[in-house]
Every structure is written in C-alpha cells, then in structure tokens.
Short mmCIF file of C-alpha atoms and ligand atoms in Angstrom, two decimals:
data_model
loop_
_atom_site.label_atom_id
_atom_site.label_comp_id
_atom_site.label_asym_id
_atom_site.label_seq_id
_atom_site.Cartn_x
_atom_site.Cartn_y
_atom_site.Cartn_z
CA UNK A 101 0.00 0.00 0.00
CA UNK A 102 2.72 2.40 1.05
CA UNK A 103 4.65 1.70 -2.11
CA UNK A 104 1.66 2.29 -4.17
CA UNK A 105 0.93 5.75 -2.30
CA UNK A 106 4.86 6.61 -2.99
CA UNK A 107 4.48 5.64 -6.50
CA UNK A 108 1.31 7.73 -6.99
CA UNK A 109 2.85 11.16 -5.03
CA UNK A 110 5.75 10.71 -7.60
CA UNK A 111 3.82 10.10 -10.47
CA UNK A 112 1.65 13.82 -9.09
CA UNK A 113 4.67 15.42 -8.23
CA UNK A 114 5.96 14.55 -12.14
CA UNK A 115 2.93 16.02 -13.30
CA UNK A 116 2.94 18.42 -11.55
CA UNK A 117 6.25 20.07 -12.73
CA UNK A 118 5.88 19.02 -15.95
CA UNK A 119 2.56 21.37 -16.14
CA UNK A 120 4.43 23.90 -14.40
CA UNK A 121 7.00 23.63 -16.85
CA UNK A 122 4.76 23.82 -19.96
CA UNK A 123 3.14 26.47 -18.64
CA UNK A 124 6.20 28.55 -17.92
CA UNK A 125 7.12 27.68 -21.62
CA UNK A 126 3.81 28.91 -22.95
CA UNK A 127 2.96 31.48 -20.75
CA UNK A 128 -0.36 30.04 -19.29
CA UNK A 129 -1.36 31.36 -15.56
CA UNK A 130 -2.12 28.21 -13.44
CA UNK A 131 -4.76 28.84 -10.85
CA UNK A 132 -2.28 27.24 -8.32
CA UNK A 133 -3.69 25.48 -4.83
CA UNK A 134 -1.82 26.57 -2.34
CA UNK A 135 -1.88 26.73 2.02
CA UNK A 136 -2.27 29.50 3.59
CA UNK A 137 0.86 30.03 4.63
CA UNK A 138 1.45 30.68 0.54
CA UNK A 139 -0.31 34.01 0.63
CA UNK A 140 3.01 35.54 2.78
CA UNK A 141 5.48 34.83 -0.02
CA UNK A 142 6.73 38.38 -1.53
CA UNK A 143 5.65 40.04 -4.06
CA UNK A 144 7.78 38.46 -7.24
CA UNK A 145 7.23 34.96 -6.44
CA UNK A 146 3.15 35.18 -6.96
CA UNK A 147 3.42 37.79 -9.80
CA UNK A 148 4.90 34.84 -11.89
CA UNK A 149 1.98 33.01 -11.68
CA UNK A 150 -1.02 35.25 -11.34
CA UNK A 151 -1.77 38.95 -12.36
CA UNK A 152 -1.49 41.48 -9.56
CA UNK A 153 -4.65 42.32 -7.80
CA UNK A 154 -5.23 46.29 -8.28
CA UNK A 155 -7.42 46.60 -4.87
CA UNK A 156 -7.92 44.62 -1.70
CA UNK A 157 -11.43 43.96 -0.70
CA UNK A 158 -12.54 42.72 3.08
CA UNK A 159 -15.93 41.74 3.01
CA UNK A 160 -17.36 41.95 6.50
CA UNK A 161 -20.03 40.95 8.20
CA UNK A 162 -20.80 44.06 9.55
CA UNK A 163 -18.31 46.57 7.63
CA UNK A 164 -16.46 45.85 4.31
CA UNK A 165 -13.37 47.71 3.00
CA UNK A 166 -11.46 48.26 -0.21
CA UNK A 167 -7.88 49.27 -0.24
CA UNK A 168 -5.21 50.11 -2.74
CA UNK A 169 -2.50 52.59 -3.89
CA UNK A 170 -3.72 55.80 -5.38
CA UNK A 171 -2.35 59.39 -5.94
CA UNK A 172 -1.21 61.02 -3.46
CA UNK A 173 0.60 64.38 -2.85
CA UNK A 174 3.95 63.80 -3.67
CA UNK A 175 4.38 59.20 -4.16
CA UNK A 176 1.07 57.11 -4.22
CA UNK A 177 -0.25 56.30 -0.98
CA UNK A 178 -2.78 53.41 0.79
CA UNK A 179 -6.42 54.61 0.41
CA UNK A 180 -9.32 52.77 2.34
CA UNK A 181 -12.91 53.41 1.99
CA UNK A 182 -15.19 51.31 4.55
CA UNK A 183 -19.12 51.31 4.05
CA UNK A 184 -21.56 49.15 5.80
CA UNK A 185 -22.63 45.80 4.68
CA UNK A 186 -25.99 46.01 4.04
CA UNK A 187 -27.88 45.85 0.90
CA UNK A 188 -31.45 47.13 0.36
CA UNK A 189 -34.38 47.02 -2.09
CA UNK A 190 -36.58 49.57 -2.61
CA UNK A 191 -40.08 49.04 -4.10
CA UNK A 192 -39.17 49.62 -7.49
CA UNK A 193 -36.46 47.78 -7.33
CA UNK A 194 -32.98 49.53 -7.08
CA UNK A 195 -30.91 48.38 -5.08
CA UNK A 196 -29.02 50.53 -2.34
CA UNK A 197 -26.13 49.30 -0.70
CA UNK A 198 -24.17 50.75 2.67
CA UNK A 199 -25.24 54.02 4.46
CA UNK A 200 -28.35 54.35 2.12
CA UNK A 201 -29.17 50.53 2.60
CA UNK A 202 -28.94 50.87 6.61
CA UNK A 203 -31.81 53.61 6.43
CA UNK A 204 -33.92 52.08 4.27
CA UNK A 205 -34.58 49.65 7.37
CA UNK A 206 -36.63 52.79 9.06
CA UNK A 207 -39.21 52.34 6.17
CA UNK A 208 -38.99 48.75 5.04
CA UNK A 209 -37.20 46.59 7.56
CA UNK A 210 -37.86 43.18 5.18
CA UNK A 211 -35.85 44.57 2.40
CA UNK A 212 -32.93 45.86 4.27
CA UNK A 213 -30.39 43.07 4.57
CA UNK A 214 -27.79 42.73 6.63
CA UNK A 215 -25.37 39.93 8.66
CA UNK A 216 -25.19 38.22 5.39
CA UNK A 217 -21.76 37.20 5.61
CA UNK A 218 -21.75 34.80 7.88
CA UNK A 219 -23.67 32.45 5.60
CA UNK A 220 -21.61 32.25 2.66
CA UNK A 221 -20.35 29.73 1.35
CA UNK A 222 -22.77 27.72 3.79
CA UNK A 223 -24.56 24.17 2.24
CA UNK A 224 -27.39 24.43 4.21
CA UNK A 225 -28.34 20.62 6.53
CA UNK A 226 -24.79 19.72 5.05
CA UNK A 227 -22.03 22.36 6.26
CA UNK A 228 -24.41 24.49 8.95
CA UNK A 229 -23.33 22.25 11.40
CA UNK A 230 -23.75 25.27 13.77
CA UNK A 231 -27.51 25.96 12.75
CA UNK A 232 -26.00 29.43 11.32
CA UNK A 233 -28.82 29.51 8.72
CA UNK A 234 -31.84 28.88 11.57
CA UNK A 235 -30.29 31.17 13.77
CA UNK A 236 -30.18 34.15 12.05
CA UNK A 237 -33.85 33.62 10.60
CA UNK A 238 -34.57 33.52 13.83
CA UNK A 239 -33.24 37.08 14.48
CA UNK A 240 -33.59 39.38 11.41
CA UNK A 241 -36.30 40.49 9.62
CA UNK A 242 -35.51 39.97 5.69
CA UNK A 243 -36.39 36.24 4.85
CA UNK A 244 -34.13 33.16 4.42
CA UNK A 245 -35.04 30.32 2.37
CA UNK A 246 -33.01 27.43 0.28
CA UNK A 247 -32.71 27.04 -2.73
CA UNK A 248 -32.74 23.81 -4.55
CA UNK A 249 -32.94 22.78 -0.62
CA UNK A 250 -29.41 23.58 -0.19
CA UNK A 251 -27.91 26.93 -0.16
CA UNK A 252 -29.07 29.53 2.13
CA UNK A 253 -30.90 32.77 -0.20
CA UNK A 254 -32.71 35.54 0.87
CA UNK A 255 -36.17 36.62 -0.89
CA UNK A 256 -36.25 40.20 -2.08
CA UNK A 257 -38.95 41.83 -3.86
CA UNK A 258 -38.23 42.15 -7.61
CA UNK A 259 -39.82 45.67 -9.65
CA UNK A 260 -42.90 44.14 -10.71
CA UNK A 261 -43.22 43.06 -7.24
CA UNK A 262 -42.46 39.15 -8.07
CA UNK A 263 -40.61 37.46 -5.18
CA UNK A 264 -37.13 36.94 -5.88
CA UNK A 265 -34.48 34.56 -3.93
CA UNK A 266 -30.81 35.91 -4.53
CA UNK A 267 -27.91 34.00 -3.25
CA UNK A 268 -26.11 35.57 -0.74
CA UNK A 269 -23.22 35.91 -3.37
CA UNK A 270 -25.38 37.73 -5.37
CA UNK A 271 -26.45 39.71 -2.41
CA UNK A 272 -22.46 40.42 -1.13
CA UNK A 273 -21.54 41.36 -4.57
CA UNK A 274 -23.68 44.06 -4.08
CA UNK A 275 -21.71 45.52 -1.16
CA UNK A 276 -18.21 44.56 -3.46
CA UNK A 277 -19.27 46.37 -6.83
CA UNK A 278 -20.27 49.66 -4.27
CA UNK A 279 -16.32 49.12 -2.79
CA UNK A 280 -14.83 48.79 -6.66
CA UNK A 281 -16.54 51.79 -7.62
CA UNK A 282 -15.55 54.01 -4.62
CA UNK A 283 -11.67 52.61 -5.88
CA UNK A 284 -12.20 53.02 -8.67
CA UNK A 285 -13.67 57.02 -8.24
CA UNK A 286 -10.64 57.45 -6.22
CA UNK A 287 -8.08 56.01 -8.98
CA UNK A 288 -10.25 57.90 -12.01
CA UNK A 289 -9.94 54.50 -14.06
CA UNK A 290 -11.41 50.91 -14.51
CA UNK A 291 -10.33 47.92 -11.59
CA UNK A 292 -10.27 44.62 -13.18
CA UNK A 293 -8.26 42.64 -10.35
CA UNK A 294 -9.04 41.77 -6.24
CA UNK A 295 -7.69 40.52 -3.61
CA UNK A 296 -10.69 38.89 -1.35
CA UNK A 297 -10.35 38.37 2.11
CA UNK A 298 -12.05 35.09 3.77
CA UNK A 299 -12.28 33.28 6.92
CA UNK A 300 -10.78 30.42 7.94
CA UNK A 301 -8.44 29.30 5.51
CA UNK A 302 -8.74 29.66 1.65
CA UNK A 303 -10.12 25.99 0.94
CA UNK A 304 -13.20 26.66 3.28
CA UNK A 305 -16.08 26.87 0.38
CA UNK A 306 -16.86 30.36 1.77
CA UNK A 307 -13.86 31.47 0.50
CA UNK A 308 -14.93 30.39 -3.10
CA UNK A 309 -17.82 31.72 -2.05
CA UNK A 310 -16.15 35.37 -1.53
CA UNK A 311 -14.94 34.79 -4.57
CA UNK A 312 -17.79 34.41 -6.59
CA UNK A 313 -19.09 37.60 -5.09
CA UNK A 314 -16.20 39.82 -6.71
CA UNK A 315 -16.66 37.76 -10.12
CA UNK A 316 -20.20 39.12 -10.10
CA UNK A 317 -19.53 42.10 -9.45
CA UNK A 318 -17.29 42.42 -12.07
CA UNK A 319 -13.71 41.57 -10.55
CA UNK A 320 -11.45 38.48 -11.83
CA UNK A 321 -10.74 37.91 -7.94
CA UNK A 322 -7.07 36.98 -8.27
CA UNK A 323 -6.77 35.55 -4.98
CA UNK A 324 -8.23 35.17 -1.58
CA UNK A 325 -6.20 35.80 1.69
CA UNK A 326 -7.22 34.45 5.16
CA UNK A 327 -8.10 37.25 7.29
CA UNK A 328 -6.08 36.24 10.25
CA UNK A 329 -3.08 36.41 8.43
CA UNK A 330 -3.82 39.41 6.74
CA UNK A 331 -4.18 40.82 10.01
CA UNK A 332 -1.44 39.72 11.46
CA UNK A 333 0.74 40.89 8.64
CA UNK A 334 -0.40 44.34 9.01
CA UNK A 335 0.91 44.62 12.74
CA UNK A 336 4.38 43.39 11.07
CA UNK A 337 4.17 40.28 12.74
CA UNK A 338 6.07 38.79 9.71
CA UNK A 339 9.09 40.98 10.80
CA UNK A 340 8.66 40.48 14.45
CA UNK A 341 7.93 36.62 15.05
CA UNK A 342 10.85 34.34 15.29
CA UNK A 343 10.57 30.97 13.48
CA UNK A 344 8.49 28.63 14.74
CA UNK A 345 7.43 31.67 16.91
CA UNK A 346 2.79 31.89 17.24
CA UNK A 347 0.42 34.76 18.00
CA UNK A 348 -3.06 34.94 18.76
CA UNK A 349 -5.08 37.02 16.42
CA UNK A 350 -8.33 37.81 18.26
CA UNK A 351 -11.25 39.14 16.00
CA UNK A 352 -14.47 40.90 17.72
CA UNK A 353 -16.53 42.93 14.98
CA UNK A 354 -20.14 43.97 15.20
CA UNK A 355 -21.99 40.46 14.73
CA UNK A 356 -18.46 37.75 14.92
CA UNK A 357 -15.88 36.63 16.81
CA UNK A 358 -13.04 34.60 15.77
CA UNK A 359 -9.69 33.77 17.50
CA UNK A 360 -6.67 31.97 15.72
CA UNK A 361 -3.28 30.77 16.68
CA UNK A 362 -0.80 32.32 14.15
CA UNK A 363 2.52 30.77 13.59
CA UNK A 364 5.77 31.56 11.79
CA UNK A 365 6.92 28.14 9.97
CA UNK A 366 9.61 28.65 6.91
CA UNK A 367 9.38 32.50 6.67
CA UNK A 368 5.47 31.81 6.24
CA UNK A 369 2.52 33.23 8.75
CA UNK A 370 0.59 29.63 9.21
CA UNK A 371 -2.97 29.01 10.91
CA UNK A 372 -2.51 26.77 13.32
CA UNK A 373 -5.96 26.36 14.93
CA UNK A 374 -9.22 28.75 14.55
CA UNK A 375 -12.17 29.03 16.66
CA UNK A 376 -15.01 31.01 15.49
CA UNK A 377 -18.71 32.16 17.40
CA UNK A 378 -21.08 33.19 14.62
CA UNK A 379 -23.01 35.21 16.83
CA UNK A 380 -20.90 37.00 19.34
CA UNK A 381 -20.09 41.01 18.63
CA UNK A 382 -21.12 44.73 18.88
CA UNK A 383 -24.69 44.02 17.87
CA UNK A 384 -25.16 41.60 21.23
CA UNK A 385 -23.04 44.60 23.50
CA UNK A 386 -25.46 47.29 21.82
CA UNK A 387 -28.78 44.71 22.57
CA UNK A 388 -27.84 44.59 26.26
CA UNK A 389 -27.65 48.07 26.27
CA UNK A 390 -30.93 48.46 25.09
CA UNK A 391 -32.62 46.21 27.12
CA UNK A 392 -31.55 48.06 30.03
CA UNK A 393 -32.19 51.38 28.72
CA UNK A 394 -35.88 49.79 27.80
CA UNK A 395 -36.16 49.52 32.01
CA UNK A 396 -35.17 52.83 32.60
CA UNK A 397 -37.42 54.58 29.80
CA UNK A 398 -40.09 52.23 31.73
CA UNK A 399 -39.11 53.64 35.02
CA UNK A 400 -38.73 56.79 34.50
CA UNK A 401 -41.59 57.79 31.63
CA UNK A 402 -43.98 54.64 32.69
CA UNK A 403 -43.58 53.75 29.00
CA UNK A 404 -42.92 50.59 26.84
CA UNK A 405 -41.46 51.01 23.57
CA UNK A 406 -40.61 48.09 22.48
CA UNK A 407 -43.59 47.99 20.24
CA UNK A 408 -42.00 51.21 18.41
CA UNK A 409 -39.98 50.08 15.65
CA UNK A 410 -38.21 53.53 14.85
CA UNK A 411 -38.18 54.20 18.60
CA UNK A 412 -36.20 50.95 19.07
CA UNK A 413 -34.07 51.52 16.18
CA UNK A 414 -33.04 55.10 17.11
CA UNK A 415 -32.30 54.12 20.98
CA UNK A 416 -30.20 50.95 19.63
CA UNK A 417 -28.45 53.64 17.47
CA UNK A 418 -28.47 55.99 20.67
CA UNK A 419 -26.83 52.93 22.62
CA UNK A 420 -23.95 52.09 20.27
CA UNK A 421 -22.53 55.98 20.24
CA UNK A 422 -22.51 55.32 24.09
CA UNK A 423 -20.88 52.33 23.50
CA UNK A 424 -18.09 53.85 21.36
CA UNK A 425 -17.66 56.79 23.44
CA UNK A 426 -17.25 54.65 26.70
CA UNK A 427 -13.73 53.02 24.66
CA UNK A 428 -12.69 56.24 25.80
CA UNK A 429 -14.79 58.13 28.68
CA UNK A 430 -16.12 56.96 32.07
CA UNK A 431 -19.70 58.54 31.08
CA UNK A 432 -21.75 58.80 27.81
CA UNK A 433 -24.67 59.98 27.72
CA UNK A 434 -27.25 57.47 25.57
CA UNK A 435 -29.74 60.48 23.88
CA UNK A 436 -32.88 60.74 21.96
CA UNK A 437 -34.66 63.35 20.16
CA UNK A 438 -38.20 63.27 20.50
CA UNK A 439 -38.43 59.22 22.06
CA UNK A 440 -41.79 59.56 23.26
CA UNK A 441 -44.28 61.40 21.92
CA UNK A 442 -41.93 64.90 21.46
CA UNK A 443 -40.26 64.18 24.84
CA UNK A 444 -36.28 64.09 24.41
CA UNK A 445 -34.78 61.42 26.50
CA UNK A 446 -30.80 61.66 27.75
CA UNK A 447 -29.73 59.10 30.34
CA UNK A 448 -25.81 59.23 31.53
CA UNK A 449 -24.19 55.37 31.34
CA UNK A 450 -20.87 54.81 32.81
CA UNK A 451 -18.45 52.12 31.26
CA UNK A 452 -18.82 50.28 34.75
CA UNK A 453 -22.36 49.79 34.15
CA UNK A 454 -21.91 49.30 30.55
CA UNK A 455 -19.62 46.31 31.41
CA UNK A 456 -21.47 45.05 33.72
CA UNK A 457 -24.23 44.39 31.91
CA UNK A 458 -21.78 42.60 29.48
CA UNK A 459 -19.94 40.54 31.57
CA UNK A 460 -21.07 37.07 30.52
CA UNK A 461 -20.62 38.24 26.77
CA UNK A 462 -16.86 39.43 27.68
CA UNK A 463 -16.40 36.57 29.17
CA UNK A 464 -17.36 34.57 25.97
CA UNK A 465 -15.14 35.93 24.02
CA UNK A 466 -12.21 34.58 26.72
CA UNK A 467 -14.01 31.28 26.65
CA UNK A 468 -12.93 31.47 22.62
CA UNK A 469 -9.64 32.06 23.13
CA UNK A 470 -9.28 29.46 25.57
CA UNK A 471 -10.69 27.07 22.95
CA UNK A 472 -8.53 28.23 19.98
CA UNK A 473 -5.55 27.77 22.66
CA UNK A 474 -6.31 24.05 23.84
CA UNK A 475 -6.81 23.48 20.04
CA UNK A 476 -3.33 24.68 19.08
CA UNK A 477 -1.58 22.53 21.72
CA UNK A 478 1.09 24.96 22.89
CA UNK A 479 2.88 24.09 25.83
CA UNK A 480 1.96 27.07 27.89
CA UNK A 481 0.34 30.58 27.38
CA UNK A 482 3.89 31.85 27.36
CA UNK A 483 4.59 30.65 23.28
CA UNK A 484 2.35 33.32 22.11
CA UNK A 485 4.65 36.20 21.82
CA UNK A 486 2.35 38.51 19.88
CA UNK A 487 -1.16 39.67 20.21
CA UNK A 488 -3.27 40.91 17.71
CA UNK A 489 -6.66 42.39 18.14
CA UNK A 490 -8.94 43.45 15.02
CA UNK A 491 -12.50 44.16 14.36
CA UNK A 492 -14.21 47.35 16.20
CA UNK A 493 -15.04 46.04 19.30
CA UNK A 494 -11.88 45.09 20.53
CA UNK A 495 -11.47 48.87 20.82
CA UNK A 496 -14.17 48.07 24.12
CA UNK A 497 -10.94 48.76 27.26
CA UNK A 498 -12.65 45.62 29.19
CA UNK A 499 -11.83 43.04 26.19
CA UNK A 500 -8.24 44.22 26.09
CA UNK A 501 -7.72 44.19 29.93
CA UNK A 502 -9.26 40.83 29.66
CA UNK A 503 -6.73 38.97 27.31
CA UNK A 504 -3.88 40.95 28.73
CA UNK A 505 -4.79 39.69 31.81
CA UNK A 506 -5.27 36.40 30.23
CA UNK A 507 -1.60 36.34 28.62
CA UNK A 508 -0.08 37.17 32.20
CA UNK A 509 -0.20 41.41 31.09
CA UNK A 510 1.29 41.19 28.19
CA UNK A 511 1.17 44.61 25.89
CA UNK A 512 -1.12 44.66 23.47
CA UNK A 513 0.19 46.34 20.01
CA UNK A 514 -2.58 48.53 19.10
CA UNK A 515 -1.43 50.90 16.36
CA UNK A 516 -3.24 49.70 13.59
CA UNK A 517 -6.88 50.53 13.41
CA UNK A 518 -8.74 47.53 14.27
CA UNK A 519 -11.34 47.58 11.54
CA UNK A 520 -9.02 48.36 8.78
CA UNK A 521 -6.26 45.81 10.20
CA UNK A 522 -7.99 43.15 7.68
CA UNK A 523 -8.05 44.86 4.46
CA UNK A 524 -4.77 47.07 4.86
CA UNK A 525 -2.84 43.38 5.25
CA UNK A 526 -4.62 42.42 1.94
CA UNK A 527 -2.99 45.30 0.50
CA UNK A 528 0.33 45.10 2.00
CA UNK A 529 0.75 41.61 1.01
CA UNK A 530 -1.16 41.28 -2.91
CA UNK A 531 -1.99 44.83 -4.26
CA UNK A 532 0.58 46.02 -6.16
CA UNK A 533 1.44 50.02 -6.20
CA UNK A 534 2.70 50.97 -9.87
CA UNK A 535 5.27 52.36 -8.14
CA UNK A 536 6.70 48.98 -6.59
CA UNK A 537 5.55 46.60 -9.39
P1 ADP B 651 -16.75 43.27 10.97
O1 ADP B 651 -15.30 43.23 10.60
O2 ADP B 651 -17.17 42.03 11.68
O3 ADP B 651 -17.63 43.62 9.83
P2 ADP B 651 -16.04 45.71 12.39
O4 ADP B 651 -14.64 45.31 12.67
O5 ADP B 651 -16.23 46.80 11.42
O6 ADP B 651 -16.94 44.44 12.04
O7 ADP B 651 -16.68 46.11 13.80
C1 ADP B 651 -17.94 46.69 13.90
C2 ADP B 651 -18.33 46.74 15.37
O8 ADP B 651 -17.35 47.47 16.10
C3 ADP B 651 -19.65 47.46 15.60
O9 ADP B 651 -20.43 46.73 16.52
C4 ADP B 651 -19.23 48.80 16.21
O10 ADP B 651 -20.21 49.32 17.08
C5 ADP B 651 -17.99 48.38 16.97
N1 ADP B 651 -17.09 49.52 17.25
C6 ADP B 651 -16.54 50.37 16.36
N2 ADP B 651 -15.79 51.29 16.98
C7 ADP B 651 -15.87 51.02 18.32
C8 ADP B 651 -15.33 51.62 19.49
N3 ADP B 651 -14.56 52.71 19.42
N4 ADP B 651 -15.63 51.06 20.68
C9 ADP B 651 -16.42 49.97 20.76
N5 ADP B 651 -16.96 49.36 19.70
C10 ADP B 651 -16.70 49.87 18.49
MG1 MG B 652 -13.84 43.80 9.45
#
C-alpha cells in the first residue's frame, strides 16, 4: 500500500512540474492550490503566476473595505474606503447598498439586509453544522429560504413586485461592486483585479464563495487571503515573530468573533488552529444596552417602547454611540430626540455599568480564546509572543484588559486601526502600487 501511495505522489509530483513547466514555456497562468501560509510569499514569487490584484477587498459581516495605492501628494499612498454591509431594495427595485441601505430599514425593515456574511459559502443541513442559517432567521427580519434545498438565499422583492431569492453571493456582490466603484472614483480609471479576504483558511467553500461575489460584481478575484493572516501581517508580525514563533489574532466585529493561533513556519505566517462564534459582537453589547435602557425609559416615563420600531431603532443607534464613546470616557450619555411622543430622553451610562451588563458576553469571548488555545496545543500561554486584536469592538478597554490579563499582562500592540487591520494586510501583502511593481 505504502509503495503504491509513494508511486502515486511521484507520479503527481511529475505532473505536476511538468505542467508547471509547460506552462512557464507557454505562458499560461495556473490557478495554483496553495496553504495558507502561501499568501506571505513576496511580491515576485506570486506575480509569476497570477496577475497582480489592483485593490484589496474585506468583506465583512458588519463593515467591508477596499484598499489600494492611489495618488497622493507627492508618491502614491494606501487609500481605504469602509461602508456598511448592508444591501437594500426599494419598491421599485434599485438596489441601495451601505449608508443608504442601513436607512432604508426605518421604512422597510424586510428589504434591508444585513449579517449576510456569515452564511456564505454555507450548504445548508450539510455544512451548517452550527444551525448558522436557523439562527439568524430567527433574528432578522428579511427572509431566508433554500434554494434547490441547499444553499441559504434571501427573498427580495423584484420591480414588478415578483418574489425573488438571490444567493447571498449575489447579495455580497452588491456591497463589493459599491467598494470597486468608490476605488475606482478614487483612482479615475477601470479595476479589473481583487484581492478577497475570507475566513478560515482559503479551501473553506466560503472562501470560493467570496470569490464568486467579486466575479459578479465584475472583478477576476485573483486571490483570496485568510483574514487572520492578513491581520497579522499588518501589525508586522512577519518581521517580528521568530521561526516557529505563534500569536493569537483575536477578532471581535459587530456580529463575529473569531480567534486563531498564528505561527511563523519557513518564513510563512501559518494558521494553526481557529475558533469562530457566529453570533458573538457589537450588535449583542449594543442589545444589552438596550434592554436596560428599555427599564429605565419604563421607570422613569412609565412607558414601553418596544412595540415602536423607529423608537427601538433610534435608541439601539443611541446605545452604540454610548458604546463607542465609553472606549474612551467613564460617562456617555445614551440620547434621543423626540423618544416619546416629542419628549427628548438623555440618560448618563458609565463604562462600569456598561460592562457590567456585558460581563457574561466578555467573558465569551475569553471562553474562545481558551478554545482556539487548547486546540493549538502549545505548551503554555507563554509561546504566544504577539497579540493581535482586530475588528471594532476590541477597541471596548474591558476586552483588552481581559486577554492581557489572560496572557499574564502582556502589551497589546494597538497601532493599527482595528477595523481596517484586515483589508490594509490584503494590500500590504497582494496589491501592487505601480510604483513597486
Ligand atoms: P466586521 O469586521 O465584523 O464587519 P467591524 O470590525 O467593522 O466588524 O466592527 C464593527 C463593530 O465594532 C460594531 O459593533 C461597532 O459598534 C464596533 N465599534 C466600532 N468602533 C468602536 C469603538 N470605538 N468602541 C467599541 N466598539 C466599536
Ligand atoms: Mg472587518
């Protein structure tokens, strides 16, 4: 058996280089497999095989970015534009994507879609091994059904009013084609090639999924990049991690958390074990908020309004300024123009409060990183030698104090803005300024 297998590996490895030889003779780009470790090797090493990507797109499950080099002043310099990832459908049928999308919920909450992300790529009854798909039909307001019984798609309302089921990599590409044109407004001329960022490592069907998004909207999506490593590479952990050397990435954004154990094997940034919680972010930190605030309104105005839909939706808006300001004040104050019936409400929240009535959730997120930890098998806490928070919550001062603490104080290198962390690694590692190409 073993001298078969030997045989056969010998016999793929032949072929292998032969293609790769033919290729190189005829110029043909090979869409090579490769680990993730791959997506670190420098610049003139890929552009052999593939075209450069012009942009770098991280498509988020609450915020997406695109990044690239543009004109600047005197040399080109790294743009980013961010939006929100939510797509909408108005009732005769254009769709609005980002800011525009997110306000559309006020008047039409079923066509305003939004926490798409986390089910692409997803089979559903065959790879939802999590319930993801249940779960968040369970919690938002836009309808999920399958098609062909097996992908997840959500149901929007067509022009002549026909139901419609898009899948959701129709429904991202959306949110990509808005990102390509705000590069491509920036760069005053056509983008053709992406870099797509994806969870988990690149053979995880949502990556292909990710993919598929930029193709419809237009991109040849040259490559995708796992977002761990992306991050990790724009703190310079490339640089800074001896071989063999690991760091935790920790990822909190508005609706997901992930944690991964990052290593340094052969000059390459490696994942060596990834925990994810689909439904662990802002959103939940904002929700608590609101519930509370709910009891006070109650308490001090004798009024419920939690059958107010806008009322609701402007407090929750209310409670995640608070939440923001409180990364960097004691006291925010969580206010409302005309809540109830023309009354303006204000109510002061301190952070101590505010992470209180978090605790449990904070907690979670430590729960995850003592998973992805038992899962990479380190000998002790003390092998991590970097730590690298992205996603906008981990701005929150209680989730940093909490893995410090957890690491036995280590610092925590913070000097990369957390939501952009993702996409400006994209662009640091694929996108090529004309400059440096
Ligand atoms: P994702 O990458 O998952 O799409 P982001 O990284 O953009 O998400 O994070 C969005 C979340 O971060 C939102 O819930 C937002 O309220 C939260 N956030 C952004 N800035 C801050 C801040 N300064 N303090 C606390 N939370 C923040
Ligand atoms: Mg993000």
């Amino acid at each position: 058996m073993a001298g078969h297998g030997g045989v056969r590996a010998a016999a793929r490895t032949l072929l292998l280089i032969l293609v790769c030889l033919l290729a190189a003779v005829s110029g043909l780009q090979i869409p090579l497999r490769y680990h993730a470790g791959m997506h670190t090797n420098s610049t003139p090493d890929r552009s052999r095989y593939r075209p450069g990507a012009e942009i770098a797109i991280d498509l988020g499950n609450t915020n997406s970015c695109v990044a690239g080099y543009g004109p600047g002043k005197m040399e080109e310099t790294l743009f980013r534009f961010c939006i929100p990832s939510w797509v909408a459908f108005a009732d005769d049928g254009t769709a609005l994507v980002g800011e525009a999308a997110k306000n559309h919920a006020d008047a039409d909450p079923e066509a305003a879609i939004f926490g798409f992300k986390r089910m692409l790529g997803l089979r559903r009854n065959h790879e939802d091994e999590e319930g993801v798909v249940q779960r968040l039909i369970e919690r938002v307001p836009y309808r999920i059904g399958a098609k062909n019984f097996v992908s997840p798609s959500v149901q929007v309302k067509a022009k002549d009013g026909a139901v419609r089921n898009l899948d959701v990599e129709e429904i991202a590409s959306v949110v990509v084609a808005e990102l390509k044109k705000m590069a491509e407004d920036h760069l005053g001329r056509k983008v053709g090639h992406a870099v797509v960022t994806a969870p988990q490592h690149f053979s995880d069907p949502s990556a292909w999924a990710a993919m598929d998004a930029g193709k419809i909207a237009g991109l040849d999506v040259v490559r995708t990049v796992s977002e761990p490593i992306a991050a990790a590479v724009a703190y310079g952990l490339r640089g800074k991690l001896r071989e063999d050397g690991n760091a935790l990435v920790l990822h909190v954004g508005g609706g997901t958390a992930d944690a991964s154990v990052v290593s340094l094997m052969d000059d390459a940034l490696e994942i060596l074990a990834h925990r994810n919680d689909p439904f662990l972010g802002g959103d939940d930190f904002d929700q608590r908020t609101v519930d509370y605030m709910v009891e006070v309104i109650k308490t001090a105005h004798g009024k419920d309004i939690t059958e107010d839909r806008v009322a609701l939706r402007n407090l929750s808006m209310a409670c995640e300024r608070a939440k923001k300001a409180l990364s960097t004040q004691d006291h925010a104050q969580v206010s409302i123009e005309s809540l109830l019936g023309g009354t303006d409400f204000s109510h002061s929240l301190s952070r101590q409060k505010f992470e209180e009535l978090n605790e449990d959730l904070f907690n979670k997120i430590i729960a995850l990183v003592e998973r992805v930890m038992a899962e990479a098998e380190l000998e002790s806490k003390n092998e991590i030698d970097g730590i690298v928070l992205v996603g906008g919550s981990t701005m929150i001062p209680k989730i940093q104090r909490l893995v410090k603490d957890y690491f036995g104080g280590n610092e925590l290198d913070m000097r990369v803005k957390p939501d952009e962390a993702v996409v400006l690694g994209a662009a640091a590692l694929h996108v090529h300024s004309s400059e440096n190409s």
